[in-house]
Coordinates of C-alpha atoms and ligand atoms in Angstrom, one line a residue:
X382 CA -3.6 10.3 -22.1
X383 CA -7.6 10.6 -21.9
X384 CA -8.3 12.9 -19.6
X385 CA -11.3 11.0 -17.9
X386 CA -12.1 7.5 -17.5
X387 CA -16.0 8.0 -17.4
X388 CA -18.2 8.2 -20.5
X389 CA -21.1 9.9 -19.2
X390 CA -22.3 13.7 -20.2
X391 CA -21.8 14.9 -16.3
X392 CA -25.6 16.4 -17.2
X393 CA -28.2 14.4 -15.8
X394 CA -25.6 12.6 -13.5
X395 CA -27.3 12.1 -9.8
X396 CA -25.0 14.8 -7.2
X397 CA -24.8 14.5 -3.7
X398 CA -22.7 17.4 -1.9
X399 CA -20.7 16.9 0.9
X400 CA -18.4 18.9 2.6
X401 CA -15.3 16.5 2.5
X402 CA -15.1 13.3 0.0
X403 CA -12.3 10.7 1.5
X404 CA -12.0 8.4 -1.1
X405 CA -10.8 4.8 0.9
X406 CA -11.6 3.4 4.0
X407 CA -8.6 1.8 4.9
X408 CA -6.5 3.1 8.1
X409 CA -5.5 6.3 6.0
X410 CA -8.9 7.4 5.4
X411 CA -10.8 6.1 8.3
X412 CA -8.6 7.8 10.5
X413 CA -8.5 11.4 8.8
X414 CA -12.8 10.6 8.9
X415 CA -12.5 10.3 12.8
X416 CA -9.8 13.1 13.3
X417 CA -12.4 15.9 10.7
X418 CA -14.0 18.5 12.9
X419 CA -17.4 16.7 13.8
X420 CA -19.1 20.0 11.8
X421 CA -17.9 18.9 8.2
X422 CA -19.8 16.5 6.4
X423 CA -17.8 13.7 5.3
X424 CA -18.2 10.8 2.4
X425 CA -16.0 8.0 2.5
X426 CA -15.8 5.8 -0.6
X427 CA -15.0 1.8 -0.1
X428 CA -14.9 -0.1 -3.2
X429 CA -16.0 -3.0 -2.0
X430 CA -16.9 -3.6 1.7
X431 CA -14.9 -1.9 4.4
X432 CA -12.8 -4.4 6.0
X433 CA -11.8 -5.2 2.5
X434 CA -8.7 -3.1 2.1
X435 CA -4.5 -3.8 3.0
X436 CA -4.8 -2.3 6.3
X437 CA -7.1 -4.9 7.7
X438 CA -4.5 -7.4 6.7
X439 CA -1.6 -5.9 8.5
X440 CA 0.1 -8.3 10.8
X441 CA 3.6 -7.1 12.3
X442 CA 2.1 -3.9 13.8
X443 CA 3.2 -0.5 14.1
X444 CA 6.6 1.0 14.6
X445 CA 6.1 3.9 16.9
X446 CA 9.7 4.6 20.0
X447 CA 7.0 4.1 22.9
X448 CA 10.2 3.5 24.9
X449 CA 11.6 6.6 26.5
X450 CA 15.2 5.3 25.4
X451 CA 14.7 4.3 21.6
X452 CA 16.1 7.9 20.0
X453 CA 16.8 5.4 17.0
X454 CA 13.6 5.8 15.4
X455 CA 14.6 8.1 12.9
X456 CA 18.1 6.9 12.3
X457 CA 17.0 3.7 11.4
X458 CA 14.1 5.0 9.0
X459 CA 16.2 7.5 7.3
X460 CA 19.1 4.7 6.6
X461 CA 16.2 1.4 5.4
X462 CA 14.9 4.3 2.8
X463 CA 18.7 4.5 1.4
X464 CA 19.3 8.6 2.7
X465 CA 16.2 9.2 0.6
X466 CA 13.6 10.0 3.1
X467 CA 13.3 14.0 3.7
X468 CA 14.8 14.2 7.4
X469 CA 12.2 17.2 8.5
X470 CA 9.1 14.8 7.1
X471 CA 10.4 11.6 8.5
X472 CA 11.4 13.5 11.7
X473 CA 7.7 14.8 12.1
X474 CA 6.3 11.3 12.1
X475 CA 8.6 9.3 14.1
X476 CA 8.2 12.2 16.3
X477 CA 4.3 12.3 16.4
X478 CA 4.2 8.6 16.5
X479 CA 3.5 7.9 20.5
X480 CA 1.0 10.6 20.7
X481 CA -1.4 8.4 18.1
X482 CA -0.3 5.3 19.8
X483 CA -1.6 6.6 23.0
X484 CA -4.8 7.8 21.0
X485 CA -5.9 4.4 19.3
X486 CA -5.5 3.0 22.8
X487 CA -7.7 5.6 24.1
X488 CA -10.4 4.8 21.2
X489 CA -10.4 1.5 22.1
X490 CA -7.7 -0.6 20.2
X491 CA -6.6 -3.4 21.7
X492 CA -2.7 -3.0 21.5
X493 CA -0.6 -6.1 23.4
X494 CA 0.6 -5.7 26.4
X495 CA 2.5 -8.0 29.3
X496 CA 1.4 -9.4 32.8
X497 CA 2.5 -5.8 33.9
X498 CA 0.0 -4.4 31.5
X499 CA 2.9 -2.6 29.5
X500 CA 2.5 -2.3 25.6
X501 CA 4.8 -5.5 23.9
X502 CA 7.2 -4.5 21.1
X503 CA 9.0 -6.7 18.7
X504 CA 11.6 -6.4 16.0
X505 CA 11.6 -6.5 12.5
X506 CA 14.1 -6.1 9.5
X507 CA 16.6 -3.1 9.9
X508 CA 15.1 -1.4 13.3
X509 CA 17.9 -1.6 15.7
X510 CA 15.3 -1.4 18.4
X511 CA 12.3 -3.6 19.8
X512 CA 9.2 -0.6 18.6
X513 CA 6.6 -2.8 17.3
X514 CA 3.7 -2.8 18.7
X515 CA 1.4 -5.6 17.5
X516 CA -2.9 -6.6 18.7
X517 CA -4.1 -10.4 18.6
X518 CA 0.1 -11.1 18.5
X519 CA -0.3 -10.9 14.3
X520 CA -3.6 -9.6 14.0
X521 CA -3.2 -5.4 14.3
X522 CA -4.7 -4.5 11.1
X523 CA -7.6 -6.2 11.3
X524 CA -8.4 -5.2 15.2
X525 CA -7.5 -1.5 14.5
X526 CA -9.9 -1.3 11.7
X527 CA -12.6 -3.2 13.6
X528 CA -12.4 -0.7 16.3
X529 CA -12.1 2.3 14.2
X530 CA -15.0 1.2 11.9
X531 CA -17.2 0.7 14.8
X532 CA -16.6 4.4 15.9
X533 CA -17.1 5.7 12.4
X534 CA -20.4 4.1 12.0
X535 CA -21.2 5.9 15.2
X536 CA -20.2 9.5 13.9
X537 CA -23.4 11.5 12.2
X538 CA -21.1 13.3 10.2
X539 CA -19.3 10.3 8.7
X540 CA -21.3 8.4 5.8
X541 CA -19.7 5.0 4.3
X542 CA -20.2 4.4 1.2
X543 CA -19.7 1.0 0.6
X544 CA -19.4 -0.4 -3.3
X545 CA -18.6 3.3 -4.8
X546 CA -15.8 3.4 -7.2
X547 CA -13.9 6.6 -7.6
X548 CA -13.7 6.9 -11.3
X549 CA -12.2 10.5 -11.9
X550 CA -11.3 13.7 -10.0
X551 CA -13.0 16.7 -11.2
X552 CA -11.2 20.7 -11.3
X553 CA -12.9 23.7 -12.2
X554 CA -11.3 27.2 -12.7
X555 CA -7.5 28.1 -10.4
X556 CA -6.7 24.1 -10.6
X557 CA -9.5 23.7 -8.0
X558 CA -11.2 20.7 -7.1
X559 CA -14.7 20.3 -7.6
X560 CA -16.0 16.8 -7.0
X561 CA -15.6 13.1 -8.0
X562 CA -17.5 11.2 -10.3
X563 CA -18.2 7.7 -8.5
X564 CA -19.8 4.2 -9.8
X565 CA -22.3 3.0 -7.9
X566 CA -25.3 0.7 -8.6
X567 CA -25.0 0.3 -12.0
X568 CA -24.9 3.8 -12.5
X569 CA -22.7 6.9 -12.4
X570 CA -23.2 9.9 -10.0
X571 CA -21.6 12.7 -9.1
X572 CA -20.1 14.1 -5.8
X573 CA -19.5 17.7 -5.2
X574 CA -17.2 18.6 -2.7
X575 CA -14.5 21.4 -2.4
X576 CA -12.2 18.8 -0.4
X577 CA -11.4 15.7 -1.6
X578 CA -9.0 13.5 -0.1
X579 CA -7.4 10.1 -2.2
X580 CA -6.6 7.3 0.7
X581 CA -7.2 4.6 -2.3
X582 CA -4.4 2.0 -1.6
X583 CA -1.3 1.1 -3.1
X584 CA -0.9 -0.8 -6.6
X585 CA -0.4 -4.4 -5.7
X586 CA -2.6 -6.0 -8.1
X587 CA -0.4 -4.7 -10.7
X588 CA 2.1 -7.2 -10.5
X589 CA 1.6 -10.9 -11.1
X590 CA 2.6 -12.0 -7.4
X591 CA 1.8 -10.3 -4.8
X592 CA 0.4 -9.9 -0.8
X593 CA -2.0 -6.8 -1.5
X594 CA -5.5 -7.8 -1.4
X595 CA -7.2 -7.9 -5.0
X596 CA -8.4 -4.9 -6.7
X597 CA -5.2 -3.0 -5.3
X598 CA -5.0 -1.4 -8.4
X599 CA -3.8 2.3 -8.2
X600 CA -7.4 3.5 -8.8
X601 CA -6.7 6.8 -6.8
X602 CA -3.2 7.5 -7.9
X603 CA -4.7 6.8 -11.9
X604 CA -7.5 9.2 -11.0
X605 CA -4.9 11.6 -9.5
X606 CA -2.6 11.6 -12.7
X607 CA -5.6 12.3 -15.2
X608 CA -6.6 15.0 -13.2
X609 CA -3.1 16.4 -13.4
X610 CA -1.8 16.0 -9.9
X611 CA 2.3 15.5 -9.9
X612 CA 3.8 12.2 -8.2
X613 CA 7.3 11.4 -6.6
X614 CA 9.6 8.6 -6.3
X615 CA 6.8 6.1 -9.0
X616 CA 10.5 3.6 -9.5
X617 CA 10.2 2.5 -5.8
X618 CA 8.0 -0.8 -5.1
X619 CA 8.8 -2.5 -2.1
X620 CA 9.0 -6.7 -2.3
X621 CA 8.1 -8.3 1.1
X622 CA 11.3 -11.1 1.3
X623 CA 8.7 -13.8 2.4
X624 CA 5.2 -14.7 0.9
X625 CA 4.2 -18.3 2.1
X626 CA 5.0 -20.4 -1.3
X627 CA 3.3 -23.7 -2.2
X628 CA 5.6 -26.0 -4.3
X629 CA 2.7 -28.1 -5.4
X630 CA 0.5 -25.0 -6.8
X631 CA 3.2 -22.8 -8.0
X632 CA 1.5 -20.0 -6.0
X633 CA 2.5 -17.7 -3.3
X634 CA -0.4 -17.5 -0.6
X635 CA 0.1 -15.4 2.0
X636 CA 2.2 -12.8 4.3
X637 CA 4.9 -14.1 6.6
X638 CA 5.5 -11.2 8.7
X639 CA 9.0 -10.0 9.6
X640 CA 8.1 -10.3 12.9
X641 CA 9.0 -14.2 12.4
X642 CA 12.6 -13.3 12.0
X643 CA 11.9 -10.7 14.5
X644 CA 11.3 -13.8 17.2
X645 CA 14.1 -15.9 15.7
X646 CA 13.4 -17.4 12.1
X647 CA 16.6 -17.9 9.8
X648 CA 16.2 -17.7 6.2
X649 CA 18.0 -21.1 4.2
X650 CA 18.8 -21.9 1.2
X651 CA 17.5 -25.3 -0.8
X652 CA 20.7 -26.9 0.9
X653 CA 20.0 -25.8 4.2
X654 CA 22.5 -23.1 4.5
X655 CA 21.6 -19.6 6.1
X656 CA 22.9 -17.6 3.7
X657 CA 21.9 -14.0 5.3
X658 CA 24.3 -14.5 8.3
X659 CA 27.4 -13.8 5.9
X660 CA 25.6 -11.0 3.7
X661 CA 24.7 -8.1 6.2
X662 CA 25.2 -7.3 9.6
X663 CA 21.6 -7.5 10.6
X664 CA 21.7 -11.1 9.6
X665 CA 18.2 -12.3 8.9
X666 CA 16.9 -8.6 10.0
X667 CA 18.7 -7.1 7.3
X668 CA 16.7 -4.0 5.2
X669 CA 13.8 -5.3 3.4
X670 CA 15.3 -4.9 0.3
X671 CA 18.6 -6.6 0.4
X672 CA 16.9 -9.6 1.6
X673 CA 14.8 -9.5 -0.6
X674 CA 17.3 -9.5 -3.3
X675 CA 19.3 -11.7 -1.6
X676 CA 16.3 -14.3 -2.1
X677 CA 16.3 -13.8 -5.3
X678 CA 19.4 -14.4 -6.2
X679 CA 19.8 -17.8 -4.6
X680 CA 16.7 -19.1 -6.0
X681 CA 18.2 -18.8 -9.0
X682 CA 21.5 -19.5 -7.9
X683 CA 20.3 -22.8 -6.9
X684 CA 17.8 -23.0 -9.6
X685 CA 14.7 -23.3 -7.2
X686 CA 11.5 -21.8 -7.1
X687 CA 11.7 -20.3 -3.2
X688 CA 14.2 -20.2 -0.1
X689 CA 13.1 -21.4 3.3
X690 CA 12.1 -19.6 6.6
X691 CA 13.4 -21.9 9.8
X692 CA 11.6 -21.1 13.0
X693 CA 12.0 -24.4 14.2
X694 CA 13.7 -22.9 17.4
X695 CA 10.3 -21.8 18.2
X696 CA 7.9 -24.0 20.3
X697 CA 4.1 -25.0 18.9
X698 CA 3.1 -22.9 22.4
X699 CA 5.2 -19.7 21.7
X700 CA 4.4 -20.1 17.7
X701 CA 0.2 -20.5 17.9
X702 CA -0.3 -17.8 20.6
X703 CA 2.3 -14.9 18.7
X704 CA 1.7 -15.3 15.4
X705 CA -1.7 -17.2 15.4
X706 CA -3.2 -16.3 12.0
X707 CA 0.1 -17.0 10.8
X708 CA 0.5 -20.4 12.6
X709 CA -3.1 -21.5 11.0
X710 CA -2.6 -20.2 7.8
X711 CA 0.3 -22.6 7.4
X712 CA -1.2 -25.3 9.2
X713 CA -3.9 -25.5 6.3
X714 CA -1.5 -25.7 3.9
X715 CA 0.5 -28.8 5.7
X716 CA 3.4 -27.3 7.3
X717 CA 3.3 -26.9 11.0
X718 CA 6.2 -24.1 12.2
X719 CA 7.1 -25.8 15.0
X720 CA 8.7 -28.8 13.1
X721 CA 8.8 -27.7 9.4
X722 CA 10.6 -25.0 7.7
X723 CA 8.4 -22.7 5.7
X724 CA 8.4 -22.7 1.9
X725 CA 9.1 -18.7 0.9
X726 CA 9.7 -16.4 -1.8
X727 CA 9.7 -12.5 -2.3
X728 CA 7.1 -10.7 -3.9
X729 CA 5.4 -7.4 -4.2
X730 CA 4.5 -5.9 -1.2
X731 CA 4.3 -2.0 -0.7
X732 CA 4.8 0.8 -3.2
X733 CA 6.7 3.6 -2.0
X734 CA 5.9 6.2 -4.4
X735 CA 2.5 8.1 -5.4
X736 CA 0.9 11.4 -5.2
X737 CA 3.5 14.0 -4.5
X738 CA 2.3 15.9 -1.0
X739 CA 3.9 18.4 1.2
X740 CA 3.1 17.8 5.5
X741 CA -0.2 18.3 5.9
X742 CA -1.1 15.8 2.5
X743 CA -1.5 19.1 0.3
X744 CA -1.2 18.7 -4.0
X745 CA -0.5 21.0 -6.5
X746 CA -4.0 20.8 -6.8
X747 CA -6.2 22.7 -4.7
X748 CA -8.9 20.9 -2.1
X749 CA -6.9 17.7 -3.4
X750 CA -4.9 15.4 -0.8
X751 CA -3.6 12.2 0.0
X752 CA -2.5 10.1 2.0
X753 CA -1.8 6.4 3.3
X754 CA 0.3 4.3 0.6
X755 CA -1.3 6.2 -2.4
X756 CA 0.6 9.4 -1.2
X757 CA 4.2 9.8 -1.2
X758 CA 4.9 12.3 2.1
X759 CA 8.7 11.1 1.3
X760 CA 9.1 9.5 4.7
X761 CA 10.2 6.1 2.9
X762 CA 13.0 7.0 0.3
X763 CA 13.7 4.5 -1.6
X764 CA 13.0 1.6 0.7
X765 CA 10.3 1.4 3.6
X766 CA 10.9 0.5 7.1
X767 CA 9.3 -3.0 8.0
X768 CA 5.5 -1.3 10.3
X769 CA 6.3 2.6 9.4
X770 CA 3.5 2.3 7.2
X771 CA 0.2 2.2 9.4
X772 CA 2.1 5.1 11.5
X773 CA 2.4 7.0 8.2
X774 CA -1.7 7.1 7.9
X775 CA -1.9 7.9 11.3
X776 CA 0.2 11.4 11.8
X777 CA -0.5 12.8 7.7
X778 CA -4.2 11.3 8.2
X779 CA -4.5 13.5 11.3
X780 CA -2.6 16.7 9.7
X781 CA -4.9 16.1 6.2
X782 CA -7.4 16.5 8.9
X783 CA -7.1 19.6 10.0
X784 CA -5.7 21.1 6.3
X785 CA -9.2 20.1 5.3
X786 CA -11.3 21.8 8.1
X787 CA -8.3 25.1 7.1
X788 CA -9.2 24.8 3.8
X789 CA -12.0 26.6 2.3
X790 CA -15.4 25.2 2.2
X791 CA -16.9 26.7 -0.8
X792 CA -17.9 24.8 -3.6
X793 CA -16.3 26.0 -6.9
X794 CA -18.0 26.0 -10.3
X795 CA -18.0 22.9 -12.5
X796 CA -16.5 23.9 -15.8
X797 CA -18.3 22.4 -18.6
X798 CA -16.3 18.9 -19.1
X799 CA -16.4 17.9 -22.9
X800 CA -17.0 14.1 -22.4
X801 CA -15.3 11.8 -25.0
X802 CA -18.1 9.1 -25.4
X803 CA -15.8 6.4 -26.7
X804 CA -16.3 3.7 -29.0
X805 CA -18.0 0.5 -28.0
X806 CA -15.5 -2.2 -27.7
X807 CA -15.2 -5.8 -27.5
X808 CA -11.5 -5.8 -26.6
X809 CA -11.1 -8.3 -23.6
X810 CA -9.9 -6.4 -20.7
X811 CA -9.2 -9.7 -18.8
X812 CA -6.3 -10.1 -20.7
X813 CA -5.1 -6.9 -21.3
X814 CA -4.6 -7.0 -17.2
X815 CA -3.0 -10.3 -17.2
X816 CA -0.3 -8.8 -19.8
X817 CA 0.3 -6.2 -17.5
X818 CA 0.6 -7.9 -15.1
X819 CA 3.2 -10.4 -16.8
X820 CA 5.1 -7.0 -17.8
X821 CA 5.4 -5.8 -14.6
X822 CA 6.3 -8.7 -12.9
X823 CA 9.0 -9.6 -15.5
X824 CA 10.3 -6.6 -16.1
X825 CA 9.1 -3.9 -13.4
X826 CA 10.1 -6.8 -10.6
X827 CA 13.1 -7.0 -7.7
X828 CA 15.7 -7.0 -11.1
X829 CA 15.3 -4.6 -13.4
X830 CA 17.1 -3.7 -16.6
X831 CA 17.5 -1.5 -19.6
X832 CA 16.0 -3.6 -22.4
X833 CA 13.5 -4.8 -20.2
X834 CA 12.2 -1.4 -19.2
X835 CA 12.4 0.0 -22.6
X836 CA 10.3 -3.3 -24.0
X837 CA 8.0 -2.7 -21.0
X838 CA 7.6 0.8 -21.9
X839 CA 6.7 -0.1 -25.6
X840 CA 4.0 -2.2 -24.7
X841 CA 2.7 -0.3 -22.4
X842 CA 2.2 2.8 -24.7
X843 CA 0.7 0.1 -27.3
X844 CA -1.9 -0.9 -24.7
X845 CA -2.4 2.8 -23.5
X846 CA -2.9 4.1 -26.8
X847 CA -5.9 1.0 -27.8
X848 CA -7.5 2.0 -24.3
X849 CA -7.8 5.5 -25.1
X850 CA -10.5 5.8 -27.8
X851 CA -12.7 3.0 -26.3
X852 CA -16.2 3.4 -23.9
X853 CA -14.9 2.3 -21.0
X854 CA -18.1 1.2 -18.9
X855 CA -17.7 -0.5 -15.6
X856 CA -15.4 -0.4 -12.7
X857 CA -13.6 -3.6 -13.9
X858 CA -12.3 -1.7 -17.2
X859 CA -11.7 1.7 -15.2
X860 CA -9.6 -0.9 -13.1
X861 CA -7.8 -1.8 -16.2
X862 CA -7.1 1.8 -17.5
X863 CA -5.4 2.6 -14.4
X864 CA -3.0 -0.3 -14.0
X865 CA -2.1 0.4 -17.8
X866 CA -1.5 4.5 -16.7
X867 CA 0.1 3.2 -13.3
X868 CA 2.3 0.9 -14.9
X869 CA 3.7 3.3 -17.4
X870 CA 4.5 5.7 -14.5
X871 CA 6.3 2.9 -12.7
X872 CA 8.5 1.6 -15.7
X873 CA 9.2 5.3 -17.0
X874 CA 10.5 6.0 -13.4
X875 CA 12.4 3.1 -13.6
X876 CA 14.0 4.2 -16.6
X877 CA 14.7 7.1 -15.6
X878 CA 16.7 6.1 -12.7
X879 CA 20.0 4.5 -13.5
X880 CA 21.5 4.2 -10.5
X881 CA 20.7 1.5 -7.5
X882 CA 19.4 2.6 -5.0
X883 CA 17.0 0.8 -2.4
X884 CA 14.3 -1.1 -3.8
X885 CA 15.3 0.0 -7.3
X886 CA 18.0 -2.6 -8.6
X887 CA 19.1 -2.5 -12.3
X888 CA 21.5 -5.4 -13.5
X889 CA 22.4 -3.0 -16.3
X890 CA 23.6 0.3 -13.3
Ligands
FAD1940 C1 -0.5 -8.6 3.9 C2 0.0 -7.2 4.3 C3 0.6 -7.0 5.6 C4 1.0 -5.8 6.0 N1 1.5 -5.6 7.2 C5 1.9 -4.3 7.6 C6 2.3 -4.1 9.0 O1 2.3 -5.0 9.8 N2 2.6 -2.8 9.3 C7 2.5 -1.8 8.5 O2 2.8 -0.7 8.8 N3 2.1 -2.0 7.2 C8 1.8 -3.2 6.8 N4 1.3 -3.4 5.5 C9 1.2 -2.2 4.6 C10 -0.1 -1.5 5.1 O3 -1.1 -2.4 5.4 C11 -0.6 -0.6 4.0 O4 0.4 0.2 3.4 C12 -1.7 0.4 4.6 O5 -2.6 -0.4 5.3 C13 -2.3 1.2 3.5 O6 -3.4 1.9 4.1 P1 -4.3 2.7 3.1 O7 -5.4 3.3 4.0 O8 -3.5 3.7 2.4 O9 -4.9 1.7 2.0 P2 -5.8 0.4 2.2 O10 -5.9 -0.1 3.6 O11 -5.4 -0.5 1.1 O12 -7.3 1.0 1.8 C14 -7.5 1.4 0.5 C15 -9.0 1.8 0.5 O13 -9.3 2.4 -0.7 C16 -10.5 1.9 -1.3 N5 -10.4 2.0 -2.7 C17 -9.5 1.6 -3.6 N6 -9.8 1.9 -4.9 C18 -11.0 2.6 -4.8 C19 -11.8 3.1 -5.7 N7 -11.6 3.1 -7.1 N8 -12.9 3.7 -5.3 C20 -13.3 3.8 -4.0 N9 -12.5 3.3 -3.0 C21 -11.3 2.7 -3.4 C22 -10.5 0.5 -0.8 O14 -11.8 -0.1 -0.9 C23 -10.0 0.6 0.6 O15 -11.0 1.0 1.5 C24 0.9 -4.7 5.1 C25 0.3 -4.9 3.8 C26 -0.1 -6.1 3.4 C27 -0.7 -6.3 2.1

């Protein structure tokens, strides 16, 4: 494995210092930004535009036991990640939950509430209790990071930086890090910093189908591995049970939250049958990955190409003003909930696994951290709980936080990289991605199995091992390199495991 994705003798590169580099401005990073003592200058890297990241699409909400009675919090987390989730860890953030809760509402974020003014919780697959808590009834992401955007443009100490790539992580002497070396403009430059935090995103775009924005290509976890930082748990991916599905394109659109079983929907079959009231007790609210499964096996049961979500019950009233980006989103497509059920299939959702960190987002390396979904904190096991995610970024953003400003602030010395230049190359990176992502989604997918993996694995080397001599140039082949080094990870994880457990499923176990 090359060491580095960038080409460039790091002499003559352009270097900004700052005191802390957050690399991703999605809820994980924006909210460690805003939590850093106001003294420590801070970099965050976006790359693209801010609102442009998975946390600005979330629609359920966030699952924090507001209610005095809910002691289930835990419980139910600890049992959707199959008893994989470290008890102390999860403990800590379903703990430490209200307390942020009650801080975005302070900062400004618009959380639902009822005539009473009280905050409005819903349901969704495998919580036991209503601890939901949604904005704009399916809009939360996408008001959270509006509101927490506007107050990091307002802090002197925070500086976006929109359109810079994180290429590599750099260490100098003691496994120390040093800086990052960003694309931006054309151009590479280099930014020195003795903290430097990854909050890049999952992996999505590694797989053929799936609800992550595009670009979700493990850029930060890649980045992570070359620079030698360990990872945990790389065999769990999470697959959402419903994606809106159109018959007539083939393609699966867009996210129907949970929360629409959460309010009533039932999940049937091609004949009409609601086949998850006979497979678990939670009925249609089973864990996220038995339904999921459950999906998949009767679409090929009945030979189809997706199940269906019924929420018919439901009135057009009730339907546009709780779920209205939802409601829309299907309306454009021809199907209006309130009288037709809502072509659905499963696909790739959330990845539980990623760069191994202890409670306050610490590595093995030092001045590194991570959090958000490129971290794993181990608070999702093998299977996440439907809205523990945002709350993840939230309490180990805020801990990162103050590890950071507890960390020391000197810069280390950059040890003189020896930069393999590469040779020039015309290989087509286009469809070296589009292979992955065929691999992945064949054999990486909801149903796994030994041959598969092992063929997967194969490839995967073969394509590794043509990337590594080559000049890789832009951001679009770094992109490229790191689903290749991500998806290895993933299928030699998956390999690795042989029993079923969560998410993982082997037809060979
Ligand atoms: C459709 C959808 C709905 C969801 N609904 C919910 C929900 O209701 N509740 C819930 O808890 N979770 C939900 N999730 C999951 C949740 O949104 C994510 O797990 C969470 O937002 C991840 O936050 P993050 O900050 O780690 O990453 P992101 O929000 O994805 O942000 C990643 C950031 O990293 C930046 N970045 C990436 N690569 C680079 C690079 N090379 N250089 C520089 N910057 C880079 C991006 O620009 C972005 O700013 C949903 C996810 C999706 C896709």
């Amino acid at each position: 494995m090359r060491r580095f994705a960038f080409n460039q003798d790091l002499k003559g590169m352009p270097i900004e210092k700052y005191d802390v580099v957050i690399a991703g401005g999605g809820l994980a990073g924006l909210y460690t930004a805003l939590n850093l003592d106001k003294s420590l200058s801070c970099a965050v890297l976006v790359k693209k535009e801010l609102m442009l990241c998975n946390s600005s699409l979330a629609q359920g909400g966030i699952a924090a036991a507001v209610n005095e009675q809910d002691l289930f919090h835990l419980r139910d987390t600890i049992k959707a990640s199959a008893g994989l989730a470290n008890p102390s860890l999860t403990g800590f953030m379903v703990e430490q939950g209200p307390k942020h809760i009650v801080r975005l509402a302070k900062m400004g974020v618009p959380f639902d509430t009822n005539e009473q003014g009280n905050w409005l919780t819903t349901r969704e697959g495998a919580h036991t209790r209503e601890r939901v808590l949604h904005c704009g009834g399916d809009a939360t992401g996408r008001l959270i990071m509006q509101r927490l955007t506007q107050l990091a443009l307002e802090r002197p100490n925070i500086h976006i930086l929109e359109h810079h790539f994180l290429t590599d992580i750099l260490t100098g002497d003691d496994n120390q890090v040093c800086g990052a070396v960003v694309y931006h403009d054309q151009a590479y430059k280099f930014l020195e910093t003795p903290s430097l935090m990854v909050a890049a995103g999952g992996i999505g775009s590694i797989y053929k189908h799936t609800t992550n924005r595009e670009g979700t290509t493990g850029d930060g976890i890649a980045a992570a591995i070359r620079a030698g930082a360990q990872m945990q748990h790389m065999e769990f991916v999470q697959f959402h049970p419903t994606a809106f599905f159109n018959p007539r394109t083939n393609q699966s659109f867009f996210l129907i939250s949970e929360a629409v079983r959460g309010e009533g929907g039932i999940l049937r079959n091609s004949e009409g049958v609601a086949f998850m009231q006979t497979r678990h007790p939670m009925k249609d609210l089973a864990h996220r990955d038995i339904t999921a499964r459950e999906i998949f096996l009767q679409m090929q049961k009945h030979n189809k190409k997706h199940v269906f979500l019924d929420i018919t019950s439901r009135s057009k009233s009730f339907l546009e003003k709780r779920f209205p980006t939802i409601y829309n989103a299907c309306k454009d497509q021809g199907i209006r909930m309130e009288e037709d059920p809502i072509p659905v299939v499963p696909v790739q959702h959330y990845f539980m696994g990623g760069i191994k960190t202890n409670s306050r987002g610490q590595t093995n390396i030092k001045g590194l951290f991570a959090s958000g979904e490129a971290a794993c904190t181990n608070v999702h096991g093998a299977n996440r709980l439907a809205s523990n995610s945002l709350l993840e970024c939230l309490v180990f953003g805020a801990q990162c936080a103050e590890a950071i400003y507890n960390s020391p602030h000197t810069q280390v010395a950059l040890p003189p990289a020896t930069i393999n230049q590469g040779k020039k190359t015309d290989t087509n990176f286009g469809f070296l991605a589009d292979e992955i992502r065929e691999i992945m989604q064949t054999q990486g997918g909801i149903v796994r199995n030994k041959k598969g993996l092992k063929t997967a694995l194969k490839r995967l080397d073969q394509i590794m091992e043509k990337l590594e001599p080559l000049h890789i140039n832009t951001p679009a082949q770094t992109e490229v390199a790191n689903m290749a080094l991500v998806a290895r990870h993933i299928i030699a994880a998956a390999l690795e495991r042989k029993n079923n457990i969560g998410a993982h499923y082997r037809s060979d176990a």
